[in-house]
C-alpha cells in the first residue's frame, strides 16, 4: 500500500522544470543592436568622414565662432574681449546703414529674381525640344554661368563706362543726355542688377528644362486635340506641374541675391552714397574697414537667421504641397 501510494504520488507530481536561458537585459540588447547597425554602416561613415570633417571645421565651427564673436566686443585688435551680450545686435538694428543695406538687398532680390526666373522659364519653353539648334542655344545661354563673377563684373564695368563704354556708344546716339550708369545713385543699383540677370537666367533655365520633363505628353496632346490653345495649356497643365520647380528656383534666386557681392566690390564699392550697399558688403565693411568684429558677427547672425527662416518656410510649403497631392 505504501509503495503504491508513493508511485501514485510520483505519477501525479509535476514534471521537473527544464533549464531556461537567462533573459537578456534590455540595456545589453540595445547596445548589441546599436553595435550591429554601426558595423553595417561603418563603410558609409568612413566615406562621409572627409565631408563631415570639412563641415565641422568650416561650416558649423565658423557658425559657432560667429555666435561667440557676436556676444563680445573688442576695442582694438590687441585688446581683450569684453562680453556685451546682445548689444551688438541692438547696435546693428539701430544702424541706418544696415537698414539701408537691407532695403537695397530686398529691391535687388526682387529686381533680379523676377526677371531671371521669367527669362529662364521663357528660354526653357522655347528650347524644350532637343535638337542641334536648341542644344547650341542652351549652351550659349548657359555660358555666362561659367564665367566668374569678378571677370563678368570687369566686363560690364567696361560696358558701363561713361562716355566711352559700349552701352554709351550705342545709346548715346538715341538719348540727349547719357546717364552715368554706376555713378548715379538713382540707377546704380539697377545697373548691377543687369549683370546678375545675365549671369543667372541660363542657370535657372536648367531647372525648368528638368521640370518640363515631368509634364505628361499624353495630357498635352489630349488638350491640343480638345482645342486648347498654347496659353491655356501653359496655364492649366504646365504651370501646375512646375510649381515645385518655381518654389525651388525662387529660393535659390533669393539666396544668390544675398550671397553674391563680388560685382559690388569690383564695380561700385557700395556707392555712390551707399546706393548699392548690400548686406554682405555691409558685413565686410564692419569687419575689415572698421574692424568691428562684434557688429559684423551680429549682422551675419541676423542674415543667417533670415535665410534659415526662408529655407524652412520653403521646405514646409513643399511638404504641404506633396501632402496635399
PDB file of C-alpha atoms in Angstrom:
ATOM      1  CA  UNK A   1       0.000   0.000   0.000  1.00  0.00           C
ATOM      2  CA  UNK A   2       2.715   2.408   0.834  1.00  0.00           C
ATOM      3  CA  UNK A   3       4.650   1.589  -2.349  1.00  0.00           C
ATOM      4  CA  UNK A   4       1.513   2.026  -4.425  1.00  0.00           C
ATOM      5  CA  UNK A   5       0.757   5.405  -2.857  1.00  0.00           C
ATOM      6  CA  UNK A   6       4.290   6.537  -3.435  1.00  0.00           C
ATOM      7  CA  UNK A   7       4.073   5.514  -7.092  1.00  0.00           C
ATOM      8  CA  UNK A   8       0.787   7.346  -7.394  1.00  0.00           C
ATOM      9  CA  UNK A   9       2.257  10.438  -5.789  1.00  0.00           C
ATOM     10  CA  UNK A  10       5.186  10.278  -8.171  1.00  0.00           C
ATOM     11  CA  UNK A  11       2.895   9.961 -11.179  1.00  0.00           C
ATOM     12  CA  UNK A  12       0.802  12.937 -10.041  1.00  0.00           C
ATOM     13  CA  UNK A  13       3.844  15.041  -9.276  1.00  0.00           C
ATOM     14  CA  UNK A  14       4.634  17.907 -11.700  1.00  0.00           C
ATOM     15  CA  UNK A  15       7.481  17.313 -14.145  1.00  0.00           C
ATOM     16  CA  UNK A  16      10.794  18.846 -13.310  1.00  0.00           C
ATOM     17  CA  UNK A  17      11.272  22.341 -14.720  1.00  0.00           C
ATOM     18  CA  UNK A  18      13.558  22.487 -17.758  1.00  0.00           C
ATOM     19  CA  UNK A  19      16.512  24.907 -17.657  1.00  0.00           C
ATOM     20  CA  UNK A  20      15.538  28.305 -19.152  1.00  0.00           C
ATOM     21  CA  UNK A  21      18.075  30.552 -20.797  1.00  0.00           C
ATOM     22  CA  UNK A  22      18.778  33.699 -18.870  1.00  0.00           C
ATOM     23  CA  UNK A  23      16.864  36.701 -20.199  1.00  0.00           C
ATOM     24  CA  UNK A  24      18.944  39.349 -21.994  1.00  0.00           C
ATOM     25  CA  UNK A  25      18.924  42.633 -20.090  1.00  0.00           C
ATOM     26  CA  UNK A  26      17.226  45.445 -22.055  1.00  0.00           C
ATOM     27  CA  UNK A  27      20.297  47.670 -21.969  1.00  0.00           C
ATOM     28  CA  UNK A  28      22.510  44.908 -23.314  1.00  0.00           C
ATOM     29  CA  UNK A  29      20.009  44.240 -26.093  1.00  0.00           C
ATOM     30  CA  UNK A  30      20.051  47.932 -27.134  1.00  0.00           C
ATOM     31  CA  UNK A  31      23.850  48.015 -27.130  1.00  0.00           C
ATOM     32  CA  UNK A  32      24.023  44.873 -29.243  1.00  0.00           C
ATOM     33  CA  UNK A  33      21.557  46.247 -31.761  1.00  0.00           C
ATOM     34  CA  UNK A  34      23.419  49.558 -31.969  1.00  0.00           C
ATOM     35  CA  UNK A  35      26.739  47.769 -32.442  1.00  0.00           C
ATOM     36  CA  UNK A  36      25.314  45.643 -35.241  1.00  0.00           C
ATOM     37  CA  UNK A  37      23.899  48.659 -37.043  1.00  0.00           C
ATOM     38  CA  UNK A  38      27.093  50.631 -36.568  1.00  0.00           C
ATOM     39  CA  UNK A  39      29.207  47.826 -38.036  1.00  0.00           C
ATOM     40  CA  UNK A  40      26.889  47.639 -41.027  1.00  0.00           C
ATOM     41  CA  UNK A  41      27.031  51.425 -41.531  1.00  0.00           C
ATOM     42  CA  UNK A  42      30.746  51.846 -40.838  1.00  0.00           C
ATOM     43  CA  UNK A  43      31.829  51.883 -44.537  1.00  0.00           C
ATOM     44  CA  UNK A  44      29.300  54.631 -45.281  1.00  0.00           C
ATOM     45  CA  UNK A  45      30.506  56.709 -42.324  1.00  0.00           C
ATOM     46  CA  UNK A  46      34.111  56.304 -43.451  1.00  0.00           C
ATOM     47  CA  UNK A  47      33.188  57.550 -46.905  1.00  0.00           C
ATOM     48  CA  UNK A  48      31.383  60.543 -45.393  1.00  0.00           C
ATOM     49  CA  UNK A  49      34.172  61.315 -42.932  1.00  0.00           C
ATOM     50  CA  UNK A  50      36.055  63.860 -45.130  1.00  0.00           C
ATOM     51  CA  UNK A  51      32.854  65.808 -45.786  1.00  0.00           C
ATOM     52  CA  UNK A  52      31.859  65.677 -42.119  1.00  0.00           C
ATOM     53  CA  UNK A  53      35.267  66.990 -41.059  1.00  0.00           C
ATOM     54  CA  UNK A  54      35.020  69.771 -43.640  1.00  0.00           C
ATOM     55  CA  UNK A  55      31.540  70.738 -42.418  1.00  0.00           C
ATOM     56  CA  UNK A  56      32.624  70.646 -38.782  1.00  0.00           C
ATOM     57  CA  UNK A  57      35.635  72.881 -39.364  1.00  0.00           C
ATOM     58  CA  UNK A  58      34.450  75.354 -41.982  1.00  0.00           C
ATOM     59  CA  UNK A  59      30.655  75.463 -41.569  1.00  0.00           C
ATOM     60  CA  UNK A  60      29.462  74.614 -38.093  1.00  0.00           C
ATOM     61  CA  UNK A  61      32.738  75.680 -36.496  1.00  0.00           C
ATOM     62  CA  UNK A  62      32.559  79.019 -38.281  1.00  0.00           C
ATOM     63  CA  UNK A  63      28.936  79.457 -37.203  1.00  0.00           C
ATOM     64  CA  UNK A  64      29.918  78.805 -33.610  1.00  0.00           C
ATOM     65  CA  UNK A  65      32.746  81.333 -33.849  1.00  0.00           C
ATOM     66  CA  UNK A  66      30.379  83.949 -35.297  1.00  0.00           C
ATOM     67  CA  UNK A  67      27.935  83.319 -32.463  1.00  0.00           C
ATOM     68  CA  UNK A  68      30.674  83.838 -29.880  1.00  0.00           C
ATOM     69  CA  UNK A  69      32.011  86.967 -31.590  1.00  0.00           C
ATOM     70  CA  UNK A  70      28.515  88.456 -31.699  1.00  0.00           C
ATOM     71  CA  UNK A  71      28.357  88.333 -27.904  1.00  0.00           C
ATOM     72  CA  UNK A  72      31.735  90.012 -27.345  1.00  0.00           C
ATOM     73  CA  UNK A  73      33.368  93.286 -28.274  1.00  0.00           C
ATOM     74  CA  UNK A  74      36.996  94.261 -28.837  1.00  0.00           C
ATOM     75  CA  UNK A  75      38.047  97.903 -28.999  1.00  0.00           C
ATOM     76  CA  UNK A  76      41.378  97.281 -30.780  1.00  0.00           C
ATOM     77  CA  UNK A  77      42.925  94.198 -32.422  1.00  0.00           C
ATOM     78  CA  UNK A  78      45.112  93.550 -29.374  1.00  0.00           C
ATOM     79  CA  UNK A  79      42.575  94.486 -26.715  1.00  0.00           C
ATOM     80  CA  UNK A  80      40.952  91.726 -24.642  1.00  0.00           C
ATOM     81  CA  UNK A  81      37.455  90.559 -25.400  1.00  0.00           C
ATOM     82  CA  UNK A  82      34.618  92.109 -23.424  1.00  0.00           C
ATOM     83  CA  UNK A  83      31.252  90.405 -23.024  1.00  0.00           C
ATOM     84  CA  UNK A  84      28.437  92.688 -24.188  1.00  0.00           C
ATOM     85  CA  UNK A  85      25.534  90.250 -24.658  1.00  0.00           C
ATOM     86  CA  UNK A  86      23.010  91.431 -27.219  1.00  0.00           C
ATOM     87  CA  UNK A  87      24.430  94.956 -27.509  1.00  0.00           C
ATOM     88  CA  UNK A  88      25.985  94.188 -30.903  1.00  0.00           C
ATOM     89  CA  UNK A  89      22.680  93.004 -32.322  1.00  0.00           C
ATOM     90  CA  UNK A  90      20.929  96.077 -30.940  1.00  0.00           C
ATOM     91  CA  UNK A  91      23.587  98.328 -32.466  1.00  0.00           C
ATOM     92  CA  UNK A  92      23.208  96.670 -35.863  1.00  0.00           C
ATOM     93  CA  UNK A  93      19.433  97.003 -35.846  1.00  0.00           C
ATOM     94  CA  UNK A  94      19.765 100.680 -34.904  1.00  0.00           C
ATOM     95  CA  UNK A  95      22.355 101.399 -37.616  1.00  0.00           C
ATOM     96  CA  UNK A  96      20.834 103.322 -40.578  1.00  0.00           C
ATOM     97  CA  UNK A  97      23.491 101.860 -42.869  1.00  0.00           C
ATOM     98  CA  UNK A  98      22.308  98.335 -42.082  1.00  0.00           C
ATOM     99  CA  UNK A  99      18.683  99.312 -42.645  1.00  0.00           C
ATOM    100  CA  UNK A 100      19.627 100.849 -45.987  1.00  0.00           C
ATOM    101  CA  UNK A 101      21.581  97.744 -46.947  1.00  0.00           C
ATOM    102  CA  UNK A 102      18.575  95.534 -46.104  1.00  0.00           C
ATOM    103  CA  UNK A 103      16.270  97.711 -48.218  1.00  0.00           C
ATOM    104  CA  UNK A 104      18.756  97.673 -51.099  1.00  0.00           C
ATOM    105  CA  UNK A 105      19.022  93.897 -50.808  1.00  0.00           C
ATOM    106  CA  UNK A 106      15.247  93.475 -50.916  1.00  0.00           C
ATOM    107  CA  UNK A 107      15.000  95.643 -54.031  1.00  0.00           C
ATOM    108  CA  UNK A 108      17.957  93.835 -55.533  1.00  0.00           C
ATOM    109  CA  UNK A 109      16.482  90.401 -54.742  1.00  0.00           C
ATOM    110  CA  UNK A 110      13.101  91.209 -56.293  1.00  0.00           C
ATOM    111  CA  UNK A 111      14.637  93.034 -59.246  1.00  0.00           C
ATOM    112  CA  UNK A 112      16.909  90.120 -60.086  1.00  0.00           C
ATOM    113  CA  UNK A 113      14.810  87.097 -59.126  1.00  0.00           C
ATOM    114  CA  UNK A 114      11.653  88.019 -61.055  1.00  0.00           C
ATOM    115  CA  UNK A 115      13.318  88.825 -64.418  1.00  0.00           C
ATOM    116  CA  UNK A 116      15.804  85.945 -64.110  1.00  0.00           C
ATOM    117  CA  UNK A 117      13.077  83.394 -63.396  1.00  0.00           C
ATOM    118  CA  UNK A 118      10.824  84.821 -66.107  1.00  0.00           C
ATOM    119  CA  UNK A 119      13.587  84.689 -68.726  1.00  0.00           C
ATOM    120  CA  UNK A 120      14.634  81.224 -67.585  1.00  0.00           C
ATOM    121  CA  UNK A 121      11.080  79.912 -67.992  1.00  0.00           C
ATOM    122  CA  UNK A 122      10.792  81.561 -71.408  1.00  0.00           C
ATOM    123  CA  UNK A 123      14.078  80.051 -72.553  1.00  0.00           C
ATOM    124  CA  UNK A 124      13.087  76.614 -71.223  1.00  0.00           C
ATOM    125  CA  UNK A 125       9.751  76.665 -73.042  1.00  0.00           C
ATOM    126  CA  UNK A 126      11.394  77.781 -76.276  1.00  0.00           C
ATOM    127  CA  UNK A 127      14.186  75.197 -76.080  1.00  0.00           C
ATOM    128  CA  UNK A 128      12.246  72.283 -74.580  1.00  0.00           C
ATOM    129  CA  UNK A 129      12.630  70.056 -77.652  1.00  0.00           C
ATOM    130  CA  UNK A 130      16.130  68.731 -78.133  1.00  0.00           C
ATOM    131  CA  UNK A 131      17.837  69.117 -81.498  1.00  0.00           C
ATOM    132  CA  UNK A 132      21.059  70.563 -82.835  1.00  0.00           C
ATOM    133  CA  UNK A 133      19.858  74.168 -82.798  1.00  0.00           C
ATOM    134  CA  UNK A 134      18.305  74.084 -79.329  1.00  0.00           C
ATOM    135  CA  UNK A 135      21.354  72.325 -77.875  1.00  0.00           C
ATOM    136  CA  UNK A 136      23.615  75.079 -79.232  1.00  0.00           C
ATOM    137  CA  UNK A 137      21.300  77.779 -77.874  1.00  0.00           C
ATOM    138  CA  UNK A 138      21.175  76.095 -74.483  1.00  0.00           C
ATOM    139  CA  UNK A 139      24.965  76.062 -74.348  1.00  0.00           C
ATOM    140  CA  UNK A 140      25.109  79.735 -75.353  1.00  0.00           C
ATOM    141  CA  UNK A 141      22.614  80.744 -72.669  1.00  0.00           C
ATOM    142  CA  UNK A 142      24.417  78.685 -70.039  1.00  0.00           C
ATOM    143  CA  UNK A 143      27.836  80.104 -70.914  1.00  0.00           C
ATOM    144  CA  UNK A 144      27.554  83.175 -68.588  1.00  0.00           C
ATOM    145  CA  UNK A 145      27.202  80.806 -65.633  1.00  0.00           C
ATOM    146  CA  UNK A 146      30.719  79.511 -66.265  1.00  0.00           C
ATOM    147  CA  UNK A 147      32.266  82.998 -66.220  1.00  0.00           C
ATOM    148  CA  UNK A 148      33.463  84.024 -62.736  1.00  0.00           C
ATOM    149  CA  UNK A 149      31.583  86.945 -61.248  1.00  0.00           C
ATOM    150  CA  UNK A 150      34.755  89.027 -60.945  1.00  0.00           C
ATOM    151  CA  UNK A 151      35.543  88.592 -64.647  1.00  0.00           C
ATOM    152  CA  UNK A 152      31.935  89.321 -65.604  1.00  0.00           C
ATOM    153  CA  UNK A 153      31.987  92.437 -63.419  1.00  0.00           C
ATOM    154  CA  UNK A 154      35.141  93.683 -65.123  1.00  0.00           C
ATOM    155  CA  UNK A 155      33.459  93.127 -68.498  1.00  0.00           C
ATOM    156  CA  UNK A 156      30.335  95.050 -67.504  1.00  0.00           C
ATOM    157  CA  UNK A 157      32.459  97.769 -65.927  1.00  0.00           C
ATOM    158  CA  UNK A 158      33.860  98.412 -69.395  1.00  0.00           C
ATOM    159  CA  UNK A 159      30.343  98.364 -70.848  1.00  0.00           C
ATOM    160  CA  UNK A 160      29.059 100.884 -68.282  1.00  0.00           C
ATOM    161  CA  UNK A 161      31.979 103.300 -68.520  1.00  0.00           C
ATOM    162  CA  UNK A 162      30.589 106.816 -69.014  1.00  0.00           C
ATOM    163  CA  UNK A 163      31.032 108.311 -72.498  1.00  0.00           C
ATOM    164  CA  UNK A 164      33.437 105.617 -73.713  1.00  0.00           C
ATOM    165  CA  UNK A 165      31.664 102.377 -72.749  1.00  0.00           C
ATOM    166  CA  UNK A 166      29.901 100.169 -75.255  1.00  0.00           C
ATOM    167  CA  UNK A 167      26.488 100.998 -73.812  1.00  0.00           C
ATOM    168  CA  UNK A 168      27.002 104.750 -74.059  1.00  0.00           C
ATOM    169  CA  UNK A 169      28.436 104.355 -77.538  1.00  0.00           C
ATOM    170  CA  UNK A 170      25.170 102.930 -78.859  1.00  0.00           C
ATOM    171  CA  UNK A 171      22.594 104.528 -76.571  1.00  0.00           C
ATOM    172  CA  UNK A 172      24.281 107.928 -76.699  1.00  0.00           C
ATOM    173  CA  UNK A 173      23.029 108.336 -80.239  1.00  0.00           C
ATOM    174  CA  UNK A 174      19.428 107.964 -79.075  1.00  0.00           C
ATOM    175  CA  UNK A 175      19.400 109.919 -75.805  1.00  0.00           C
ATOM    176  CA  UNK A 176      20.097 113.637 -75.461  1.00  0.00           C
ATOM    177  CA  UNK A 177      21.804 113.053 -72.094  1.00  0.00           C
ATOM    178  CA  UNK A 178      23.688 109.835 -71.429  1.00  0.00           C
ATOM    179  CA  UNK A 179      23.217 108.636 -67.819  1.00  0.00           C
ATOM    180  CA  UNK A 180      26.121 107.726 -65.587  1.00  0.00           C
ATOM    181  CA  UNK A 181      25.139 104.111 -65.029  1.00  0.00           C
ATOM    182  CA  UNK A 182      27.328 103.434 -61.997  1.00  0.00           C
ATOM    183  CA  UNK A 183      27.702 106.998 -60.703  1.00  0.00           C
ATOM    184  CA  UNK A 184      24.049 107.975 -60.374  1.00  0.00           C
ATOM    185  CA  UNK A 185      22.511 106.863 -57.041  1.00  0.00           C
ATOM    186  CA  UNK A 186      19.102 106.530 -58.681  1.00  0.00           C
ATOM    187  CA  UNK A 187      20.146 103.932 -61.277  1.00  0.00           C
ATOM    188  CA  UNK A 188      23.372 102.369 -59.953  1.00  0.00           C
ATOM    189  CA  UNK A 189      21.551  99.547 -58.154  1.00  0.00           C
ATOM    190  CA  UNK A 190      19.538  98.720 -61.278  1.00  0.00           C
ATOM    191  CA  UNK A 191      22.730  98.721 -63.329  1.00  0.00           C
ATOM    192  CA  UNK A 192      24.320  95.999 -61.209  1.00  0.00           C
ATOM    193  CA  UNK A 193      21.077  94.011 -61.424  1.00  0.00           C
ATOM    194  CA  UNK A 194      21.678  93.571 -65.151  1.00  0.00           C
ATOM    195  CA  UNK A 195      24.828  91.537 -64.624  1.00  0.00           C
ATOM    196  CA  UNK A 196      23.051  89.238 -62.135  1.00  0.00           C
ATOM    197  CA  UNK A 197      20.138  88.650 -64.517  1.00  0.00           C
ATOM    198  CA  UNK A 198      22.535  87.996 -67.396  1.00  0.00           C
ATOM    199  CA  UNK A 199      24.503  85.501 -65.327  1.00  0.00           C
ATOM    200  CA  UNK A 200      21.702  83.580 -63.597  1.00  0.00           C
ATOM    201  CA  UNK A 201      18.982  83.240 -66.246  1.00  0.00           C
ATOM    202  CA  UNK A 202      20.769  80.381 -68.017  1.00  0.00           C
ATOM    203  CA  UNK A 203      21.386  78.612 -64.711  1.00  0.00           C
ATOM    204  CA  UNK A 204      17.716  78.696 -63.722  1.00  0.00           C
ATOM    205  CA  UNK A 205      16.780  77.573 -67.230  1.00  0.00           C
ATOM    206  CA  UNK A 206      18.289  74.151 -66.500  1.00  0.00           C
ATOM    207  CA  UNK A 207      15.896  73.602 -63.593  1.00  0.00           C
ATOM    208  CA  UNK A 208      12.877  74.497 -65.712  1.00  0.00           C
ATOM    209  CA  UNK A 209      14.082  72.224 -68.510  1.00  0.00           C
ATOM    210  CA  UNK A 210      14.247  69.404 -65.973  1.00  0.00           C
ATOM    211  CA  UNK A 211      10.815  70.338 -64.619  1.00  0.00           C
ATOM    212  CA  UNK A 212       9.273  70.267 -68.093  1.00  0.00           C
ATOM    213  CA  UNK A 213      10.219  66.606 -68.347  1.00  0.00           C
ATOM    214  CA  UNK A 214       7.542  65.835 -65.734  1.00  0.00           C
ATOM    215  CA  UNK A 215       4.743  67.318 -67.846  1.00  0.00           C
ATOM    216  CA  UNK A 216       2.770  64.334 -69.267  1.00  0.00           C
ATOM    217  CA  UNK A 217       2.842  64.297 -73.063  1.00  0.00           C
ATOM    218  CA  UNK A 218      -0.478  62.461 -73.356  1.00  0.00           C
ATOM    219  CA  UNK A 219      -2.269  65.177 -71.388  1.00  0.00           C
ATOM    220  CA  UNK A 220      -0.721  67.870 -73.584  1.00  0.00           C
ATOM    221  CA  UNK A 221      -1.778  66.019 -76.737  1.00  0.00           C
ATOM    222  CA  UNK A 222      -5.298  65.467 -75.408  1.00  0.00           C
ATOM    223  CA  UNK A 223      -5.623  69.166 -74.558  1.00  0.00           C
ATOM    224  CA  UNK A 224      -4.383  70.078 -78.026  1.00  0.00           C
ATOM    225  CA  UNK A 225      -6.934  67.757 -79.656  1.00  0.00           C
ATOM    226  CA  UNK A 226      -9.672  69.299 -77.496  1.00  0.00           C
ATOM    227  CA  UNK A 227      -8.857  72.698 -78.936  1.00  0.00           C
ATOM    228  CA  UNK A 228      -6.899  74.185 -76.020  1.00  0.00           C
ATOM    229  CA  UNK A 229      -4.542  76.912 -77.163  1.00  0.00           C
ATOM    230  CA  UNK A 230      -0.898  77.326 -76.119  1.00  0.00           C
ATOM    231  CA  UNK A 231      -1.729  79.796 -73.342  1.00  0.00           C
ATOM    232  CA  UNK A 232      -4.471  77.552 -71.963  1.00  0.00           C
ATOM    233  CA  UNK A 233      -2.155  74.532 -71.952  1.00  0.00           C
ATOM    234  CA  UNK A 234       0.556  76.591 -70.290  1.00  0.00           C
ATOM    235  CA  UNK A 235      -1.774  77.909 -67.593  1.00  0.00           C
ATOM    236  CA  UNK A 236      -3.679  74.736 -66.716  1.00  0.00           C
ATOM    237  CA  UNK A 237      -1.143  71.974 -67.424  1.00  0.00           C
ATOM    238  CA  UNK A 238       2.432  73.247 -67.460  1.00  0.00           C
ATOM    239  CA  UNK A 239       2.294  75.741 -64.600  1.00  0.00           C
ATOM    240  CA  UNK A 240       0.767  73.309 -62.050  1.00  0.00           C
ATOM    241  CA  UNK A 241       3.474  70.769 -62.875  1.00  0.00           C
ATOM    242  CA  UNK A 242       6.199  73.402 -62.466  1.00  0.00           C
ATOM    243  CA  UNK A 243       5.086  74.672 -59.046  1.00  0.00           C
ATOM    244  CA  UNK A 244       7.787  72.721 -57.109  1.00  0.00           C
ATOM    245  CA  UNK A 245      10.399  73.912 -59.601  1.00  0.00           C
ATOM    246  CA  UNK A 246       9.208  77.504 -59.219  1.00  0.00           C
ATOM    247  CA  UNK A 247       9.499  77.287 -55.454  1.00  0.00           C
ATOM    248  CA  UNK A 248      12.972  75.763 -55.566  1.00  0.00           C
ATOM    249  CA  UNK A 249      14.297  78.254 -58.113  1.00  0.00           C
ATOM    250  CA  UNK A 250      12.828  81.169 -56.167  1.00  0.00           C
ATOM    251  CA  UNK A 251      14.680  80.109 -53.017  1.00  0.00           C
ATOM    252  CA  UNK A 252      17.918  79.697 -54.986  1.00  0.00           C
ATOM    253  CA  UNK A 253      17.461  83.122 -56.582  1.00  0.00           C
ATOM    254  CA  UNK A 254      16.933  84.815 -53.206  1.00  0.00           C
ATOM    255  CA  UNK A 255      19.955  83.044 -51.718  1.00  0.00           C
ATOM    256  CA  UNK A 256      22.065  84.212 -54.662  1.00  0.00           C
ATOM    257  CA  UNK A 257      20.808  87.760 -54.195  1.00  0.00           C
ATOM    258  CA  UNK A 258      22.027  87.726 -50.593  1.00  0.00           C
ATOM    259  CA  UNK A 259      25.338  85.908 -51.077  1.00  0.00           C
ATOM    260  CA  UNK A 260      26.568  87.353 -54.391  1.00  0.00           C
ATOM    261  CA  UNK A 261      28.562  90.507 -53.749  1.00  0.00           C
ATOM    262  CA  UNK A 262      31.645  90.217 -55.971  1.00  0.00           C
ATOM    263  CA  UNK A 263      30.259  92.626 -58.545  1.00  0.00           C
ATOM    264  CA  UNK A 264      29.682  95.252 -55.845  1.00  0.00           C
ATOM    265  CA  UNK A 265      33.360  95.030 -54.858  1.00  0.00           C
ATOM    266  CA  UNK A 266      34.546  95.407 -58.451  1.00  0.00           C
ATOM    267  CA  UNK A 267      32.055  97.904 -59.836  1.00  0.00           C
ATOM    268  CA  UNK A 268      30.781 100.300 -57.131  1.00  0.00           C
ATOM    269  CA  UNK A 269      32.292  99.535 -53.686  1.00  0.00           C
ATOM    270  CA  UNK A 270      28.798 100.078 -52.283  1.00  0.00           C
ATOM    271  CA  UNK A 271      28.467 103.570 -53.734  1.00  0.00           C
ATOM    272  CA  UNK A 272      27.512 106.061 -54.814  1.00  0.00           C
ATOM    273  CA  UNK A 273      26.088 107.278 -51.487  1.00  0.00           C
ATOM    274  CA  UNK A 274      25.539 103.643 -50.342  1.00  0.00           C
ATOM    275  CA  UNK A 275      23.065 103.170 -53.205  1.00  0.00           C
ATOM    276  CA  UNK A 276      24.484  99.712 -53.974  1.00  0.00           C
ATOM    277  CA  UNK A 277      25.483  98.737 -50.452  1.00  0.00           C
ATOM    278  CA  UNK A 278      24.144  95.225 -49.875  1.00  0.00           C
ATOM    279  CA  UNK A 279      24.036  93.295 -46.589  1.00  0.00           C
ATOM    280  CA  UNK A 280      27.103  91.175 -47.316  1.00  0.00           C
ATOM    281  CA  UNK A 281      29.107  94.235 -48.312  1.00  0.00           C
ATOM    282  CA  UNK A 282      27.954  95.941 -45.099  1.00  0.00           C
ATOM    283  CA  UNK A 283      29.316  92.978 -43.118  1.00  0.00           C
ATOM    284  CA  UNK A 284      32.612  93.292 -44.994  1.00  0.00           C
ATOM    285  CA  UNK A 285      32.826  96.994 -44.165  1.00  0.00           C
ATOM    286  CA  UNK A 286      32.213  96.390 -40.463  1.00  0.00           C
ATOM    287  CA  UNK A 287      34.713  93.536 -40.229  1.00  0.00           C
ATOM    288  CA  UNK A 288      37.557  94.763 -42.460  1.00  0.00           C
ATOM    289  CA  UNK A 289      37.296  98.538 -42.791  1.00  0.00           C
ATOM    290  CA  UNK A 290      36.016  99.365 -39.294  1.00  0.00           C
ATOM    291  CA  UNK A 291      37.339  96.244 -37.535  1.00  0.00           C
ATOM    292  CA  UNK A 292      34.120  95.872 -35.600  1.00  0.00           C
ATOM    293  CA  UNK A 293      34.039  92.081 -35.448  1.00  0.00           C
ATOM    294  CA  UNK A 294      31.180  92.014 -32.959  1.00  0.00           C
ATOM    295  CA  UNK A 295      28.946  94.158 -35.140  1.00  0.00           C
ATOM    296  CA  UNK A 296      29.856  92.218 -38.266  1.00  0.00           C
ATOM    297  CA  UNK A 297      29.123  88.924 -36.500  1.00  0.00           C
ATOM    298  CA  UNK A 298      25.782  90.239 -35.272  1.00  0.00           C
ATOM    299  CA  UNK A 299      24.820  91.279 -38.816  1.00  0.00           C
ATOM    300  CA  UNK A 300      25.899  87.838 -40.028  1.00  0.00           C
ATOM    301  CA  UNK A 301      23.687  86.145 -37.433  1.00  0.00           C
ATOM    302  CA  UNK A 302      20.688  88.238 -38.435  1.00  0.00           C
ATOM    303  CA  UNK A 303      21.251  87.438 -42.103  1.00  0.00           C
ATOM    304  CA  UNK A 304      21.725  83.748 -41.365  1.00  0.00           C
ATOM    305  CA  UNK A 305      18.542  83.652 -39.275  1.00  0.00           C
ATOM    306  CA  UNK A 306      16.564  85.244 -42.117  1.00  0.00           C
ATOM    307  CA  UNK A 307      17.948  82.759 -44.655  1.00  0.00           C
ATOM    308  CA  UNK A 308      17.227  79.783 -42.374  1.00  0.00           C
ATOM    309  CA  UNK A 309      13.663  81.011 -41.835  1.00  0.00           C
ATOM    310  CA  UNK A 310      13.202  81.366 -45.589  1.00  0.00           C
ATOM    311  CA  UNK A 311      14.578  77.879 -46.217  1.00  0.00           C
ATOM    312  CA  UNK A 312      12.388  76.332 -43.508  1.00  0.00           C
ATOM    313  CA  UNK A 313       9.332  78.081 -44.930  1.00  0.00           C
ATOM    314  CA  UNK A 314      10.090  76.826 -48.424  1.00  0.00           C
ATOM    315  CA  UNK A 315      10.572  73.235 -47.247  1.00  0.00           C
ATOM    316  CA  UNK A 316       7.340  73.401 -45.264  1.00  0.00           C
ATOM    317  CA  UNK A 317       5.479  74.713 -48.290  1.00  0.00           C
ATOM    318  CA  UNK A 318       6.875  71.920 -50.449  1.00  0.00           C
ATOM    319  CA  UNK A 319       5.929  69.334 -47.829  1.00  0.00           C
ATOM    320  CA  UNK A 320       2.395  70.710 -47.614  1.00  0.00           C
ATOM    321  CA  UNK A 321       2.034  70.573 -51.385  1.00  0.00           C
ATOM    322  CA  UNK A 322       3.278  66.985 -51.514  1.00  0.00           C
ATOM    323  CA  UNK A 323       0.993  66.018 -48.642  1.00  0.00           C
ATOM    324  CA  UNK A 324      -1.974  67.654 -50.337  1.00  0.00           C
ATOM    325  CA  UNK A 325      -1.164  65.872 -53.572  1.00  0.00           C
TER     326      UNK A 325
END
